[in-house]
GROMACS .gro file of C-alpha atoms in nm:
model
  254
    1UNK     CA    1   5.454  -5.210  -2.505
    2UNK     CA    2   5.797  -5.085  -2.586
    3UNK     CA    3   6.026  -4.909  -2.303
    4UNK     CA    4   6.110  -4.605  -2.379
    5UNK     CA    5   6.476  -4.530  -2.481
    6UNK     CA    6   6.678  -4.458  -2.152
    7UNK     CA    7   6.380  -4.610  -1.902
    8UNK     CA    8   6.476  -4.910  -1.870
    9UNK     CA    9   6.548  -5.114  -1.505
   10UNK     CA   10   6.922  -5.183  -1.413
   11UNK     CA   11   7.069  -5.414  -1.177
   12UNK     CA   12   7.440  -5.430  -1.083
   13UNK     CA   13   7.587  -5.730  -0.883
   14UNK     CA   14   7.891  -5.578  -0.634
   15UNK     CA   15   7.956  -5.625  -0.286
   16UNK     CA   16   7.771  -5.762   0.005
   17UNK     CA   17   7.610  -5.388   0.030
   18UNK     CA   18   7.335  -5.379  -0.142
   19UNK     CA   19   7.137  -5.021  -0.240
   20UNK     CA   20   6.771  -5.004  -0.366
   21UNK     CA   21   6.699  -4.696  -0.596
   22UNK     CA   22   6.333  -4.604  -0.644
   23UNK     CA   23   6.222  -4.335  -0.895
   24UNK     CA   24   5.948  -4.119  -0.883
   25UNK     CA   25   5.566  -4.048  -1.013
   26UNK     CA   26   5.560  -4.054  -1.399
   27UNK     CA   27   5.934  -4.058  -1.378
   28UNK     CA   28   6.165  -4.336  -1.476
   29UNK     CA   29   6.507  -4.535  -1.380
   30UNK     CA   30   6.709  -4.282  -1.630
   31UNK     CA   31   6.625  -4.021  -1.391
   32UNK     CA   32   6.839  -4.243  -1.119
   33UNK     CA   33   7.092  -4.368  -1.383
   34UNK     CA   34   7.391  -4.169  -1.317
   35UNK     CA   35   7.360  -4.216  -0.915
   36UNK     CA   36   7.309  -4.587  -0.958
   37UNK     CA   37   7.617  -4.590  -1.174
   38UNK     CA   38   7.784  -4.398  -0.935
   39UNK     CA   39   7.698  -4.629  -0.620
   40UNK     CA   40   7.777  -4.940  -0.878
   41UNK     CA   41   8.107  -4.796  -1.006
   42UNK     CA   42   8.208  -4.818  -0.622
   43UNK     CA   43   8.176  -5.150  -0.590
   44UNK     CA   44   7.807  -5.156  -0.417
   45UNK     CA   45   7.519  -5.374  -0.572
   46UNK     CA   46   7.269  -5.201  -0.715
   47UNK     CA   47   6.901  -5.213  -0.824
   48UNK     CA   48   6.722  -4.963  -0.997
   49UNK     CA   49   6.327  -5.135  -1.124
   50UNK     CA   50   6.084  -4.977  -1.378
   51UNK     CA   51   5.781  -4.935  -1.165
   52UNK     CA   52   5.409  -5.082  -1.337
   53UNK     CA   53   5.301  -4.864  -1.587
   54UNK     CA   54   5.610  -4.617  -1.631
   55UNK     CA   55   5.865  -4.574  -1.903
   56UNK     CA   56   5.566  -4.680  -2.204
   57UNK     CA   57   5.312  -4.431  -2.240
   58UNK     CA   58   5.052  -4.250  -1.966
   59UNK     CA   59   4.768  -4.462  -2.055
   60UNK     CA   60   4.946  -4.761  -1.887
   61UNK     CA   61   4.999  -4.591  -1.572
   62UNK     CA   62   4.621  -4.457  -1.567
   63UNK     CA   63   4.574  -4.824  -1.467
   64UNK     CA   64   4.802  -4.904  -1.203
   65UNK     CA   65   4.823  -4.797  -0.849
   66UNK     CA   66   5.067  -4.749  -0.509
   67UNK     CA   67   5.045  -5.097  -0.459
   68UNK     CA   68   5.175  -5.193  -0.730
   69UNK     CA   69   5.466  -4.949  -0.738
   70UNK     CA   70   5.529  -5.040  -0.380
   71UNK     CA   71   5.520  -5.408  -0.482
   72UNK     CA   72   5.760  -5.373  -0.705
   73UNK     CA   73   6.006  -5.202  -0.479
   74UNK     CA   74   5.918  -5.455  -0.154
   75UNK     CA   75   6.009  -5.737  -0.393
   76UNK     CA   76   6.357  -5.608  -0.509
   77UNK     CA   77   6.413  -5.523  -0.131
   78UNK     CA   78   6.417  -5.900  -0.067
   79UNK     CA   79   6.597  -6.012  -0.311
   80UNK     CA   80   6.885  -5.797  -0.245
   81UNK     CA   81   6.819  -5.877   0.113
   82UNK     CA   82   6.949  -6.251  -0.004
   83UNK     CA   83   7.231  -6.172  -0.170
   84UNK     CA   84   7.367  -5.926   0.067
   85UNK     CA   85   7.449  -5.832   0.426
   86UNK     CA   86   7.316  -5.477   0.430
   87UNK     CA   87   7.082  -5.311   0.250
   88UNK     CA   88   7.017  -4.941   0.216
   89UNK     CA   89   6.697  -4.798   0.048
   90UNK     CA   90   6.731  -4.453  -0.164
   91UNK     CA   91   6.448  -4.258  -0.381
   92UNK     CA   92   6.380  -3.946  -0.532
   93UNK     CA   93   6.025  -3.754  -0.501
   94UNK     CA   94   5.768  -4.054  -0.456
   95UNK     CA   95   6.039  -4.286  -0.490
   96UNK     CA   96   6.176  -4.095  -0.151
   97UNK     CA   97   5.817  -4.198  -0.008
   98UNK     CA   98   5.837  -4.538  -0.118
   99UNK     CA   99   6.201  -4.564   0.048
  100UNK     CA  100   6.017  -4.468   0.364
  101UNK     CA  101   5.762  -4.673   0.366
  102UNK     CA  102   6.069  -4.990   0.319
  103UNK     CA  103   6.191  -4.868   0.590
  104UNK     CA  104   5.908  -4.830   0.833
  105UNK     CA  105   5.772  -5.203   0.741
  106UNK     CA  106   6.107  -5.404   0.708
  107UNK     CA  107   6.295  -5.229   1.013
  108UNK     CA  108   6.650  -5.410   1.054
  109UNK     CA  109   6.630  -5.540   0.689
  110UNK     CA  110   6.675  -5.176   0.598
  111UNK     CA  111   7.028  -5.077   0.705
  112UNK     CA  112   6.989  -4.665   0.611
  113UNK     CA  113   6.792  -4.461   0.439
  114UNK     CA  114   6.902  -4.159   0.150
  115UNK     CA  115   6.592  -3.961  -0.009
  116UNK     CA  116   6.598  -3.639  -0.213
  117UNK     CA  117   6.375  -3.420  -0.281
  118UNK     CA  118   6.107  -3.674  -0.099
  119UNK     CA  119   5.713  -3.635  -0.141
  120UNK     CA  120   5.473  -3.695   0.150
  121UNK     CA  121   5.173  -3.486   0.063
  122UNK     CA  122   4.963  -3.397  -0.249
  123UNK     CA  123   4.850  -3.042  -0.311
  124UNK     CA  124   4.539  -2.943  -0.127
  125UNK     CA  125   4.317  -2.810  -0.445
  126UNK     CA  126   4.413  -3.058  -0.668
  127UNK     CA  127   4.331  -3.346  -0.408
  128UNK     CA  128   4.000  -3.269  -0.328
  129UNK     CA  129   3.932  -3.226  -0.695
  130UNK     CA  130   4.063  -3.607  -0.843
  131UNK     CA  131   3.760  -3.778  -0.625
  132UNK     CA  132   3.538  -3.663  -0.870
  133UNK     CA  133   3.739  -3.511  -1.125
  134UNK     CA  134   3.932  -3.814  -1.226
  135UNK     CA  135   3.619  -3.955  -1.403
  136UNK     CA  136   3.568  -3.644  -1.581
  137UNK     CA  137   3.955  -3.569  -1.657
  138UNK     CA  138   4.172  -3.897  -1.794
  139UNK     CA  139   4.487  -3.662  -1.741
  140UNK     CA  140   4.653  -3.343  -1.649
  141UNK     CA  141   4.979  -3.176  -1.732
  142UNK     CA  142   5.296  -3.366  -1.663
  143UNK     CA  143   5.562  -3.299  -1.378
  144UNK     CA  144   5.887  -3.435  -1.562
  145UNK     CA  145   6.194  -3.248  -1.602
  146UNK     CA  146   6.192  -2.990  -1.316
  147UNK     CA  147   6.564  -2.892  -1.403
  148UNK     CA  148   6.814  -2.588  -1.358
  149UNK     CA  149   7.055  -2.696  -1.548
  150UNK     CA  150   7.064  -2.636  -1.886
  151UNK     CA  151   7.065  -2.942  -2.164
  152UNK     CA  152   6.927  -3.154  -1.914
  153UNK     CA  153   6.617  -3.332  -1.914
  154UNK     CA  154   6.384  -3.607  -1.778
  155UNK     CA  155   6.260  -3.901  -1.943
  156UNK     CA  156   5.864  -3.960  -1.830
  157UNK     CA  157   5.511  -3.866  -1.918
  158UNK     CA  158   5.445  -3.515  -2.027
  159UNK     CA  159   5.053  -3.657  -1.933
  160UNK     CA  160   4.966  -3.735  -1.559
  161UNK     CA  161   4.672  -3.973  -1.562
  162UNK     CA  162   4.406  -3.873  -1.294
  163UNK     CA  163   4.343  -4.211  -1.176
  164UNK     CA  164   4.685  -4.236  -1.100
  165UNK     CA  165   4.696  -3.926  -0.925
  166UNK     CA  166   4.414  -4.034  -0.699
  167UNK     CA  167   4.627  -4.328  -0.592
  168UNK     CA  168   4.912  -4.126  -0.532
  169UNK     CA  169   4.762  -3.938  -0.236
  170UNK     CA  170   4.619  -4.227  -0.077
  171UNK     CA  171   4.970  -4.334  -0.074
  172UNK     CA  172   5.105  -4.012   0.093
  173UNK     CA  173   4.839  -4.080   0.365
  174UNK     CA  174   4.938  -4.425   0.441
  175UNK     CA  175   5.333  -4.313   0.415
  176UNK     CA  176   5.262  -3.997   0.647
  177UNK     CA  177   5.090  -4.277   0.926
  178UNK     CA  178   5.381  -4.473   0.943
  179UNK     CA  179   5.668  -4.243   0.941
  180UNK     CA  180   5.671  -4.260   1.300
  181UNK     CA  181   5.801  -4.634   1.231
  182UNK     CA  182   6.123  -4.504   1.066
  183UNK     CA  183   6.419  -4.591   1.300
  184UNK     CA  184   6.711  -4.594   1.072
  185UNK     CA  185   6.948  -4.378   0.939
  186UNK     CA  186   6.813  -4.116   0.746
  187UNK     CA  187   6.986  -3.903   0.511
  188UNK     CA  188   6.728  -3.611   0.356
  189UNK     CA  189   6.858  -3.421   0.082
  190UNK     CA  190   6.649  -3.132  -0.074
  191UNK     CA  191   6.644  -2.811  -0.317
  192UNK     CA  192   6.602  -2.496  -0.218
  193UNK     CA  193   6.385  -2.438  -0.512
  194UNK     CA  194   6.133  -2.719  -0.637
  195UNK     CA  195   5.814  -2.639  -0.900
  196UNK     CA  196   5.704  -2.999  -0.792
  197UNK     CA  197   5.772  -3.093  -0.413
  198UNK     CA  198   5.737  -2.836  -0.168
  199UNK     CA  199   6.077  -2.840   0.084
  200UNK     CA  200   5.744  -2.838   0.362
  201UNK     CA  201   5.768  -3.230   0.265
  202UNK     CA  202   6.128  -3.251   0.396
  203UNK     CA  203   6.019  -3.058   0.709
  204UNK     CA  204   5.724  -3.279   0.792
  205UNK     CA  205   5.912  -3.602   0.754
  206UNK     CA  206   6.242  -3.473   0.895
  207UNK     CA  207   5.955  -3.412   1.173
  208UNK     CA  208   5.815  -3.728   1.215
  209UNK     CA  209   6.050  -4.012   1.182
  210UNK     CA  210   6.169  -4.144   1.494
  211UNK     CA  211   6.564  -4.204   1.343
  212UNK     CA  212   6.827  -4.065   1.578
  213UNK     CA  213   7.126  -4.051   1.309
  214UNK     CA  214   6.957  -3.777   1.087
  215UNK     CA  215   7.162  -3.542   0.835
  216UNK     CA  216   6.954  -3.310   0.666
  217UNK     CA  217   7.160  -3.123   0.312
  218UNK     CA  218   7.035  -2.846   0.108
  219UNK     CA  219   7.092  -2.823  -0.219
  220UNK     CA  220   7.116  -2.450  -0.366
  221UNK     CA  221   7.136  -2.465  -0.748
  222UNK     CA  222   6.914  -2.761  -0.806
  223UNK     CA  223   6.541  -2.795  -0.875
  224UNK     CA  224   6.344  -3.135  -0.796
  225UNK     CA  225   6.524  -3.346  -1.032
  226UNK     CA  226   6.836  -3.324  -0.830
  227UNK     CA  227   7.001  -3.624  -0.964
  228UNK     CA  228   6.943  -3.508  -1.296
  229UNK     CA  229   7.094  -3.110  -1.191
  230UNK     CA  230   7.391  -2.884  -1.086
  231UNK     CA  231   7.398  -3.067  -0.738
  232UNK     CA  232   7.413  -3.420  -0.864
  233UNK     CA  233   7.745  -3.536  -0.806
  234UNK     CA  234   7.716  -3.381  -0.398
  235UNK     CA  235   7.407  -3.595  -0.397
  236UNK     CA  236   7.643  -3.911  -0.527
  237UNK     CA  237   7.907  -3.852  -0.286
  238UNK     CA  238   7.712  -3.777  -0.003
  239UNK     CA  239   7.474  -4.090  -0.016
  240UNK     CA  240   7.780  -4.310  -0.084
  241UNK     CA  241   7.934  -4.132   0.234
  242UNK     CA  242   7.633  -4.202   0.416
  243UNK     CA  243   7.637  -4.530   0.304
  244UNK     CA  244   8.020  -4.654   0.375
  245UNK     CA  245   7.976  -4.506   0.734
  246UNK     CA  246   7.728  -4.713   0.816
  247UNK     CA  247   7.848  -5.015   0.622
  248UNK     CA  248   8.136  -4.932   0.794
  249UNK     CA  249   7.988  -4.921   1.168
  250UNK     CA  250   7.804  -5.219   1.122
  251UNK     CA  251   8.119  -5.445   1.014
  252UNK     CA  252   8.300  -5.332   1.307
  253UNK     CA  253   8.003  -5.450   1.555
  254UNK     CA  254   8.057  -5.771   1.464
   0.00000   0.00000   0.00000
């Protein structure tokens, strides 16, 4: 099945400082494109993957699951853990969950952490619905392109597939468990205003990781595609701040 235009998976060989970029549910790597050529254009290397069964059509992600799309993302985390020295984990929405979830299982493999706009729960109606109501509804309504600005857009599904969905908050669950494992550096930025992920889910992970270097930013004139939105080049800067720092630290504890 084709990719469609703009989706596909990049991967940029740079320094010895490696960053992981995960996108998020029904979304694809164009909606991380600009930030991963931002992070690359500086020198860092940088992977970006196509998770299973995004960037073709819905019906191919209708039979996939968090497993997979966490497979994906644990296997590009040790790659880049062989070809460099640090390695810092980013995501947007589910790909901010996914992040996490690298981060509490891999511990000192994961050198920091930079999420925006990150998802940790699934809303309450529609959840205890897709038990059931996944075998009676193949899809629902598409999340893609919650953006302020104007002439902006998201490539992705305009078609959630149920099954998919079901998955999805059994992955929240696991993710919420283990926050507790998160140690690293963690750098949580969020909108104000987001039709898809509540700011709650910042809260309740900003609440439950145990990391001790925390900096929390709010972003005023974005919506949940961020990276996509007015606020995109202070979420650029500010991960590749966060970033450097460390890098930074580390090098000098040598």
């Amino acid at each position: 099945m084709p990719v469609l235009a703009g989706a596909e998976p990049m991967r940029h060989d740079g320094s010895e400082v490696g960053v992981l970029l995960c996108h998020g549910f029904t979304g694809t790597p164009q909606s991380l494109r600009p930030w991963a050529n931002y992070l690359a254009a500086r020198g860092l290397t940088v992977s970006l993957p196509l998770l299973p069964g995004h960037g073709t059509r819905w019906e191919d992600l209708a039979v996939t699951g968090w497993r997979d799309w966490y497979a994906t993302v644990d296997r590009e985390l040790r790659q880049l853990g062989e070809r460099c020295e640090q390695v810092f984990v980013c995501g947007l929405s589910m790909g901010g969950a996914l992040a996490l979830r690298l981060a509490a299982r891999h511990g000192d493999a994961v050198s920091g952490v930079a999420v925006v706009n990150p998802a940790a729960t699934f809303p309450r109606l529609e959840g205890l619905a897709l038990p059931v109501g996944r075998f009676l509804l193949r899809s629902a309504k598409g999340i893609t392109s919650d953006i302020a600005k104007e002439g902006s857009w998201e490539v992705g599904y305009e078609r959630m597939p149920t099954h998919a969905a079901y998955s999805l908050r059994d992955f929240f669950r696991v993710v919420r468990r283990e926050l507790p494992q998160v140690t690293q550096p963690l750098l949580v930025l969020h909108s104000r205003t987001d039709h898809v992920v509540p700011p709650s889910d910042s809260a309740l992970i900003l609440g439950s990781v145990s990391s001790t270097d925390v900096t929390e930013t709010v972003l005023e004139r974005s919506y949940h595609v961020a990276t996509l939105d007015h606020d995109a080049e202070r979420v650029f800067a500010d991960s590749y701040g966060f970033i450097t720092r460390l890098a930074a630290r580390k090098t000098a504890g040598k």
